[in-house]
Amino acid sequence: MDLQSLCKVILVSALISLVCHPCSVTAGDIVHDDDSAPKKPGCENDFVLVKVQTWVNGIEDAEFVGVGARFGTAIVSKEKNANQRRLVLSDPRDCCSHPKNKLDNDVIMVDRGHCKFTTKANNAQAANASALLIINNQKELYKMVCDPDETDLDIHIPTVMLPQDAGVSLEKMLTSNSSVSVQFYSPKRPLVDIAEVFLWLMAVGTILCASYWSAWSAREAVIEHDKLLKDPLDEIPDTRHVGSGGLLNINTTSAVLFVVFASCFLIMLYKLMAYWFVELLVVLFCIGGVEGLQTCLVALLSRWFKRIAESYVKIPLFGAVSYLTLAVSPFCIAFAVVWAVYRNVSFAWIGQDILGIALIITVLQIVHVPNLKVGTVLLSCAFLYDIFWVFVSKKLFHESVMIVVARGDKSGQDGIPMLLKIPRMFDPWGGYSIIGFGDILLPGLLVAFSLRYDCLANKSLRAGYFVWAMIAYGLGLLVTYVALNLMDGHGQPALLYIVPFTLGTFLTLGRKRGDLRILWTSGEPERPCPHIRLEHQTIEELNDEK
């Protein structure tokens, strides 16, 4: 294996460990629950995100996002039902005593601290405020709950908390002798967004393309191998590695170690999730994206430009490189650089998805599951990995490590780039529907294996395993999105649903058809040696002549 192929294998091996992330929505959960703050009479609201629209001197201005309290009147969901009220600054600022302001159904803005949230709400309500707006002393939002001993609450005004930076902006508006009014409402997220349909099509289509490319390459390698074996024995070269250059076959040990390595890397991402570390991941993603896009374009264009695709030049450290690769590389590098520079603009997700899909297809072309045994071990470990880091990690870290990393909550950015994402088109909260590369790559390894087996066994689509594996993957991903919407946007581990569908279908069909032993061990049908076939043919011809 030359240096170029070795670097490619090392790169994709490292990137696979980065990309096991769940389906999620980056806009944040609209509805929250908290077992540490149970509901009780007078304190039983859901924690909901709230839009706070402002007007300055009658002109619509900035919009902020806050969180509603457990107590008080529930926030209306429709903008047309929300009242627009004048905003005033509390005196005293903490509202821990009766405000000196004369309020007439106004919204009063207070600072957090010095007394309980419910005390502030009671004082504001007694002063004839229509709503309470609490400014946090941090940039994050905080869930406003009731104390365990508060059992006689009678708060009838809505209470909303805004982050510190929003409070600074509102205070500037108020101190500039402007008339400021606000409106609270919490729009509901649609049950299904068209973005999820397109994301489902992207995931299924990526595996479909990668599987056919992988199967075609495997069939070409077998044909080339058989041609060499048909030559006289003394002219046969060493064919043990024909068609395997640059391929990485996973074994059971590496499948288990992969999950261990991925877990360690996830912890490192969680602990080091800062601006500089996200920038480093962007660089790694660009390198992988360039390699993936280049590989896909060269394979596609070589059909029309065979001459330059088969003409090579030696480059130090990289060995023989085709002229077509040299021609395509500048475009791929420029594409990745432009995306990296402008990745924060609204349409940058298109470039990220192009680079991501190309990388996934390339990895599925290079990395192979040799048999069903390895595929079962890999997906089973990934299944446990996903469940642990999405659900169980909450007990150890007080938050879901996987979801925090996927969203980039601690980085101040939109999260790591190893995701396919599409903006939510009909969601009033905006944000993106996302799916981690791992939720496509890991099941894709098994699906690609199924098509390679079908091709080598000369099975039709109906009699083979590929169609059923694709249907199972599609259904598993569909169930993931259904669960995502039923859970009000809470991140879901996609492999929790995809693995039982995909792996269960494969194992059940293999056992029913009697192919399970071959699938489990060798992973490819037995083929008689061409020399034996030629020998039998020669003997039969001699017997016929006699």
XYZ file of C-alpha atoms in Angstrom:
546
model
C 0.000 0.000 0.000
C 1.500 3.373 -1.035
C 1.616 6.432 1.212
C -1.441 7.986 -0.424
C -3.591 4.918 0.245
C -2.185 4.545 3.764
C -2.976 8.168 4.599
C -6.472 7.683 3.223
C -7.092 4.631 5.404
C -5.700 6.359 8.513
C -7.792 9.448 7.822
C -11.076 7.613 7.401
C -10.357 5.449 10.453
C -9.880 8.563 12.569
C -12.925 10.286 11.111
C -15.214 7.307 11.793
C -14.495 7.708 15.500
C -15.615 11.335 15.284
C -18.953 10.823 13.648
C -21.205 8.724 15.907
C -23.804 11.325 16.822
C -27.547 11.136 17.257
C -30.385 12.712 15.341
C -31.203 15.999 16.971
C -32.476 19.504 16.398
C -30.026 22.344 16.943
C -32.677 24.968 17.712
C -33.010 23.511 21.222
C -35.814 21.592 22.860
C -39.030 23.610 22.946
C -40.508 21.639 25.857
C -38.395 20.494 28.790
C -39.050 18.313 31.784
C -37.074 17.990 34.973
C -37.458 15.129 37.442
C -35.675 17.187 40.122
C -38.473 19.789 39.926
C -41.713 17.769 40.006
C -45.010 19.444 39.180
C -47.456 20.355 41.925
C -50.577 22.537 42.169
C -49.745 26.124 41.231
C -46.349 25.046 39.862
C -47.071 22.688 36.998
C -46.134 24.435 33.761
C -43.815 22.783 31.247
C -40.504 24.528 30.721
C -41.041 26.127 27.310
C -38.927 28.449 25.196
C -40.575 31.822 24.748
C -40.206 34.399 21.994
C -39.944 37.953 23.356
C -40.651 40.418 20.547
C -39.825 44.083 21.219
C -41.031 47.396 19.790
C -39.181 50.706 20.258
C -41.304 53.811 19.786
C -43.879 51.705 17.977
C -41.343 50.213 15.514
C -40.684 46.473 15.618
C -37.183 45.787 16.897
C -35.147 42.831 18.198
C -36.533 39.449 19.188
C -35.114 37.489 22.104
C -35.600 33.910 23.305
C -36.262 33.117 26.947
C -37.688 30.291 29.035
C -41.010 30.176 30.883
C -41.273 29.421 34.601
C -42.829 26.384 36.221
C -45.317 28.695 37.966
C -47.676 31.415 36.753
C -49.976 31.625 33.742
C -48.992 29.474 30.770
C -47.535 31.363 27.780
C -49.873 31.551 24.775
C -48.732 29.661 21.690
C -50.117 31.885 18.935
C -48.683 35.319 18.213
C -52.115 36.767 17.406
C -53.315 35.908 20.920
C -50.341 37.542 22.649
C -50.843 41.024 24.109
C -48.345 43.804 23.472
C -47.512 45.568 26.752
C -45.257 48.426 27.832
C -41.951 47.360 29.435
C -40.730 49.126 32.590
C -37.622 48.701 34.734
C -38.297 47.643 38.301
C -37.460 49.850 41.248
C -35.888 48.194 43.208
C -34.149 46.270 40.449
C -34.422 42.850 42.130
C -38.158 43.246 42.912
C -37.622 41.511 46.252
C -39.872 44.136 47.829
C -42.987 45.903 46.554
C -42.028 47.946 43.443
C -42.181 51.738 43.711
C -43.248 51.935 40.063
C -46.841 52.745 39.205
C -47.834 49.897 36.915
C -50.859 49.662 34.686
C -50.816 46.134 33.290
C -47.184 46.698 32.268
C -44.438 44.079 31.926
C -41.867 44.646 34.665
C -38.198 43.759 34.066
C -36.214 42.667 37.149
C -32.762 41.299 37.930
C -32.190 37.768 39.177
C -30.982 37.279 42.751
C -31.492 38.225 46.446
C -34.821 36.379 46.764
C -36.874 33.537 45.342
C -38.390 33.672 41.863
C -41.846 33.236 43.338
C -41.291 36.203 45.678
C -40.483 38.408 42.681
C -43.580 37.140 40.870
C -45.860 37.772 43.869
C -44.511 41.332 44.294
C -44.930 42.073 40.585
C -48.458 40.692 40.593
C -49.367 42.771 43.661
C -48.075 45.894 41.863
C -50.526 45.265 38.971
C -47.906 43.975 36.485
C -49.215 41.942 33.549
C -46.060 39.830 33.300
C -42.635 39.410 34.873
C -39.398 39.427 32.841
C -36.386 38.212 34.860
C -32.880 38.894 33.543
C -30.386 36.151 34.358
C -26.907 36.987 35.663
C -25.360 34.593 33.137
C -25.490 34.163 29.358
C -27.395 30.892 29.735
C -31.037 30.338 30.633
C -32.127 28.844 33.955
C -35.187 26.799 34.853
C -37.312 28.729 37.340
C -38.908 26.303 39.796
C -40.759 26.404 43.101
C -39.278 25.454 46.479
C -40.509 22.144 47.963
C -42.240 23.969 50.841
C -44.232 26.268 48.534
C -47.650 24.661 48.400
C -50.005 27.652 48.379
C -48.891 29.519 45.267
C -51.440 31.779 43.597
C -49.486 33.430 40.766
C -51.571 34.457 37.755
C -49.050 36.351 35.622
C -46.597 34.736 33.151
C -42.933 34.750 34.143
C -40.107 34.562 31.615
C -36.326 34.565 32.007
C -33.961 36.105 29.440
C -30.165 35.663 29.269
C -27.835 38.399 30.476
C -26.939 39.785 27.022
C -30.642 40.217 26.142
C -31.124 42.117 29.398
C -28.286 44.483 28.515
C -29.901 45.253 25.157
C -33.314 45.876 26.724
C -31.833 48.137 29.391
C -30.149 50.262 26.716
C -33.523 50.640 24.986
C -35.201 51.718 28.236
C -32.481 54.168 29.340
C -32.497 55.972 25.982
C -35.846 57.607 26.821
C -37.572 55.321 24.321
C -40.996 53.742 24.712
C -40.425 49.980 24.744
C -43.145 47.352 24.561
C -42.894 43.574 24.472
C -44.948 40.545 23.545
C -44.595 36.962 24.867
C -45.597 33.828 22.965
C -44.331 30.253 22.607
C -45.164 28.866 19.151
C -45.427 25.107 18.840
C -43.092 23.204 16.598
C -44.843 21.429 13.669
C -45.258 17.681 14.056
C -43.308 16.986 10.847
C -41.029 19.331 8.932
C -40.163 18.820 5.267
C -36.475 19.048 6.272
C -36.746 15.625 7.915
C -38.080 14.126 4.676
C -35.130 15.500 2.698
C -32.678 14.385 5.389
C -34.162 10.870 5.257
C -33.759 10.834 1.457
C -30.163 12.062 1.761
C -29.230 9.341 4.260
C -30.894 6.523 2.296
C -29.570 7.830 -1.036
C -26.011 8.067 0.311
C -26.028 4.443 1.448
C -27.616 3.369 -1.847
C -24.913 5.042 -3.961
C -22.071 3.862 -1.725
C -23.361 0.280 -1.701
C -23.560 0.045 -5.498
C -20.096 1.521 -5.883
C -18.688 -0.894 -3.310
C -20.404 -3.889 -4.950
C -19.238 -2.855 -8.417
C -15.636 -2.549 -7.185
C -15.825 -5.938 -5.476
C -17.196 -7.596 -8.616
C -14.485 -6.008 -10.770
C -11.841 -7.307 -8.350
C -13.275 -10.836 -8.538
C -13.365 -10.752 -12.346
C -9.753 -9.574 -12.450
C -8.802 -12.255 -9.935
C -10.450 -15.004 -12.015
C -8.718 -13.804 -15.185
C -5.346 -14.094 -13.499
C -6.139 -17.583 -12.184
C -7.028 -18.801 -15.667
C -3.464 -18.166 -16.829
C -0.891 -20.977 -16.649
C 0.281 -21.628 -13.126
C 3.870 -20.566 -13.828
C 2.665 -17.154 -15.049
C 0.331 -16.426 -12.154
C 1.520 -13.566 -9.926
C 0.709 -13.259 -6.261
C -3.037 -12.575 -6.299
C -3.695 -12.453 -2.590
C -4.060 -8.680 -2.630
C -5.618 -8.144 -6.045
C -8.334 -5.513 -5.749
C -7.629 -4.942 -2.041
C -5.241 -2.013 -2.307
C -6.314 0.765 0.018
C -9.145 -1.292 1.566
C -9.618 -1.598 5.309
C -11.316 -4.807 6.463
C -12.687 -4.580 9.984
C -12.356 -7.557 12.348
C -14.143 -8.247 15.633
C -11.287 -6.877 17.734
C -11.125 -3.604 15.821
C -14.939 -3.348 15.995
C -14.830 -3.444 19.805
C -11.770 -1.183 19.996
C -13.477 1.290 17.685
C -16.257 1.868 20.224
C -13.740 2.223 23.056
C -11.684 4.683 21.013
C -14.815 6.572 19.965
C -15.916 6.852 23.597
C -12.538 8.264 24.616
C -12.655 10.731 21.774
C -16.209 11.753 22.691
C -15.095 12.509 26.255
C -12.230 14.576 24.862
C -14.683 16.469 22.634
C -16.958 17.062 25.625
C -14.164 18.331 27.886
C -12.314 20.364 25.238
C -15.367 21.706 23.407
C -14.078 25.247 22.907
C -13.744 27.589 19.945
C -10.196 26.495 19.075
C -11.090 22.811 19.249
C -14.082 23.236 16.942
C -11.763 25.051 14.515
C -9.416 22.043 14.625
C -12.352 19.725 13.852
C -13.305 21.975 10.935
C -9.792 21.562 9.527
C -9.974 17.762 9.915
C -13.399 17.715 8.317
C -12.124 19.767 5.372
C -9.201 17.380 4.851
C -11.554 14.388 4.893
C -14.079 16.220 2.710
C -11.413 17.068 0.121
C -10.291 13.433 0.007
C -13.875 12.203 -0.269
C -14.932 14.715 -2.921
C -11.781 14.062 -4.920
C -12.276 10.284 -4.812
C -15.915 10.549 -5.898
C -15.224 13.013 -8.725
C -12.282 11.010 -10.077
C -14.360 7.805 -10.076
C -17.213 9.589 -11.851
C -15.143 11.503 -14.419
C -12.898 8.535 -15.262
C -15.762 7.107 -17.327
C -15.446 10.005 -19.788
C -11.737 10.818 -19.406
C -10.178 7.349 -19.374
C -6.904 8.421 -20.965
C -5.937 10.992 -18.343
C -7.426 8.802 -15.596
C -5.048 5.993 -16.582
C -2.017 8.274 -17.045
C 0.091 8.695 -13.941
C 2.871 10.901 -12.674
C 5.094 10.177 -9.690
C 4.898 12.698 -6.857
C 7.224 12.488 -3.844
C 5.549 11.005 -0.740
C 2.308 10.327 -2.637
C 3.618 7.905 -5.261
C 1.816 7.540 -8.596
C -1.035 10.035 -8.995
C -3.264 10.217 -12.068
C -3.496 13.389 -14.121
C -7.235 13.380 -13.529
C -6.633 13.495 -9.771
C -4.268 16.423 -10.224
C -6.885 18.231 -12.304
C -9.698 17.652 -9.786
C -7.754 18.354 -6.569
C -7.586 22.189 -6.861
C -11.371 22.384 -7.242
C -11.933 20.136 -4.204
C -9.486 22.118 -2.059
C -11.020 25.435 -3.138
C -14.539 24.117 -2.398
C -13.562 23.056 1.132
C -11.711 26.311 1.854
C -14.640 28.449 0.685
C -17.007 26.420 2.871
C -14.708 26.754 5.907
C -14.421 30.533 5.481
C -18.149 31.112 4.946
C -19.530 28.238 7.033
C -21.574 30.586 9.240
C -23.696 32.013 6.423
C -27.258 30.780 6.023
C -26.624 28.551 2.986
C -23.331 27.009 4.171
C -25.174 23.797 5.087
C -25.225 22.918 1.365
C -21.430 22.815 1.176
C -21.212 20.903 4.455
C -23.649 18.272 3.182
C -21.800 17.897 -0.140
C -18.469 17.369 1.619
C -20.087 15.080 4.188
C -21.866 12.864 1.658
C -18.701 12.549 -0.433
C -16.740 11.589 2.683
C -19.312 8.983 3.768
C -19.414 7.397 0.300
C -15.612 7.246 0.207
C -15.404 5.663 3.667
C -17.987 3.020 2.707
C -15.912 2.329 -0.403
C -12.668 1.910 1.567
C -13.865 0.316 4.827
C -15.471 -3.137 4.507
C -17.270 -5.476 6.866
C -15.984 -8.917 5.758
C -18.816 -10.983 7.231
C -22.006 -10.822 9.266
C -20.188 -11.739 12.479
C -18.077 -8.587 12.366
C -21.098 -6.531 11.323
C -23.080 -7.852 14.284
C -20.304 -7.077 16.768
C -19.773 -3.589 15.318
C -23.446 -2.589 15.276
C -24.141 -4.138 18.686
C -21.283 -2.168 20.232
C -22.423 0.991 18.443
C -25.975 0.347 19.694
C -24.758 0.244 23.315
C -22.452 3.215 22.677
C -25.331 5.375 21.441
C -27.636 4.460 24.336
C -24.929 5.019 26.944
C -23.775 8.430 25.747
C -27.276 9.767 25.050
C -29.154 8.441 28.103
C -26.858 6.877 30.726
C -24.296 9.707 30.575
C -26.930 12.012 32.099
C -26.493 10.155 35.391
C -22.723 10.660 35.364
C -22.353 14.129 33.829
C -25.809 15.619 34.639
C -26.387 16.155 30.907
C -26.369 14.067 27.748
C -22.752 14.095 26.574
C -23.652 13.059 23.027
C -26.264 15.777 22.537
C -24.087 18.485 24.104
C -21.250 17.610 21.717
C -23.529 17.348 18.676
C -25.059 20.770 19.360
C -21.829 22.452 20.394
C -23.449 23.839 23.564
C -20.058 24.564 25.156
C -18.291 25.914 22.080
C -20.364 28.993 21.335
C -20.800 27.671 17.787
C -23.255 25.437 15.943
C -21.499 22.228 16.950
C -19.089 19.910 15.229
C -19.209 19.759 11.406
C -19.430 15.941 11.156
C -23.175 16.157 10.524
C -25.611 16.304 7.650
C -28.106 19.078 8.265
C -31.003 20.850 6.595
C -32.730 23.996 7.898
C -36.200 23.400 9.306
C -38.338 25.177 6.734
C -41.712 25.480 8.488
C -40.488 25.655 12.077
C -41.131 29.029 13.767
C -38.055 28.395 15.919
C -35.802 27.808 12.937
C -32.747 25.652 13.545
C -31.690 22.508 11.718
C -32.639 18.871 11.518
C -29.372 16.952 11.757
C -28.070 13.407 11.560
C -24.615 12.267 12.594
C -22.334 10.597 10.070
C -22.191 7.525 12.313
C -25.929 6.947 11.922
C -25.318 6.557 8.179
C -21.838 5.027 8.131
C -22.202 2.198 10.630
C -25.464 0.717 9.272
C -24.172 1.533 5.776
C -21.237 -0.856 6.281
C -23.699 -3.732 6.771
C -25.960 -2.643 3.907
C -22.976 -2.372 1.524
C -21.845 -5.830 2.640
C -25.292 -7.221 1.772
C -25.096 -5.926 -1.808
C -21.538 -7.211 -2.269
C -22.712 -10.651 -1.150
C -25.733 -10.535 -3.475
C -23.565 -9.610 -6.453
C -20.976 -12.314 -5.788
C -23.730 -14.906 -5.219
C -25.560 -13.762 -8.400
C -28.756 -13.242 -6.408
C -31.618 -11.229 -7.831
C -32.828 -8.174 -5.937
C -35.867 -10.059 -4.637
C -33.913 -13.155 -3.604
C -31.008 -11.188 -2.170
C -30.477 -9.281 1.072
C -29.745 -5.746 -0.117
C -33.311 -4.584 -0.802
C -34.482 -5.858 2.574
C -31.512 -4.262 4.340
C -32.245 -0.927 2.649
C -35.930 -1.115 3.576
C -35.003 -1.984 7.167
C -32.588 0.962 7.380
C -35.164 3.343 5.919
C -37.828 2.155 8.376
C -35.434 2.388 11.317
C -34.522 5.967 10.417
C -38.209 6.798 9.907
C -39.048 5.483 13.379
C -36.208 7.642 14.736
C -37.853 10.776 13.353
C -41.244 9.713 14.679
C -39.700 9.254 18.142
C -37.899 12.587 17.798
C -41.188 14.395 17.177
C -43.058 12.494 19.884
C -40.336 13.518 22.358
C -40.853 17.224 21.520
C -37.480 17.593 19.837
C -35.353 15.847 22.487
C -32.316 14.296 20.787
C -32.701 10.614 20.019
C -29.987 7.959 19.482
C -30.795 6.890 15.930
C -28.945 3.587 16.271
C -31.379 2.612 19.039
C -33.961 2.136 16.278
C -31.817 1.522 13.169
C -29.703 -1.364 14.518
C -32.618 -3.660 15.549
C -34.333 -3.041 12.202
C -31.252 -3.539 10.013
C -29.364 -6.240 11.900
C -32.534 -8.085 12.955
C -33.781 -8.253 9.358
C -30.435 -9.542 8.078
C -30.088 -12.239 10.742
C -33.697 -13.398 10.376
C -33.524 -13.652 6.575
C -30.138 -15.373 6.667
C -31.412 -18.038 9.045
C -34.647 -18.543 7.125
C -32.827 -18.970 3.799
C -30.093 -21.203 5.190
C -27.276 -18.757 4.358
C -26.507 -17.713 7.919
C -23.384 -19.906 8.291
C -21.770 -18.557 5.117
C -22.790 -14.967 5.916
C -21.496 -15.302 9.466
C -18.116 -16.857 8.632
C -16.748 -16.225 5.134
C -19.131 -13.469 4.081
C -19.029 -14.480 0.441
C -20.290 -17.504 -1.519
C -17.923 -20.342 -2.284
C -16.494 -20.169 -5.798
C -14.693 -23.129 -7.394
C -11.171 -22.418 -8.606
C -11.023 -21.683 -12.373
C -8.201 -24.233 -12.772
C -10.448 -26.954 -11.362
C -13.213 -25.947 -13.748
C -10.763 -26.008 -16.669
C -9.415 -29.390 -15.582
C -12.919 -30.896 -15.392
C -13.759 -29.393 -18.778
C -10.603 -30.874 -20.349
C -11.308 -34.342 -18.891
C -14.878 -34.258 -20.207
C -13.646 -33.283 -23.703
C -11.117 -36.140 -23.710
C -13.797 -38.629 -22.631
C -16.054 -37.414 -25.428
C -13.283 -37.937 -28.016
C -12.791 -41.494 -26.829
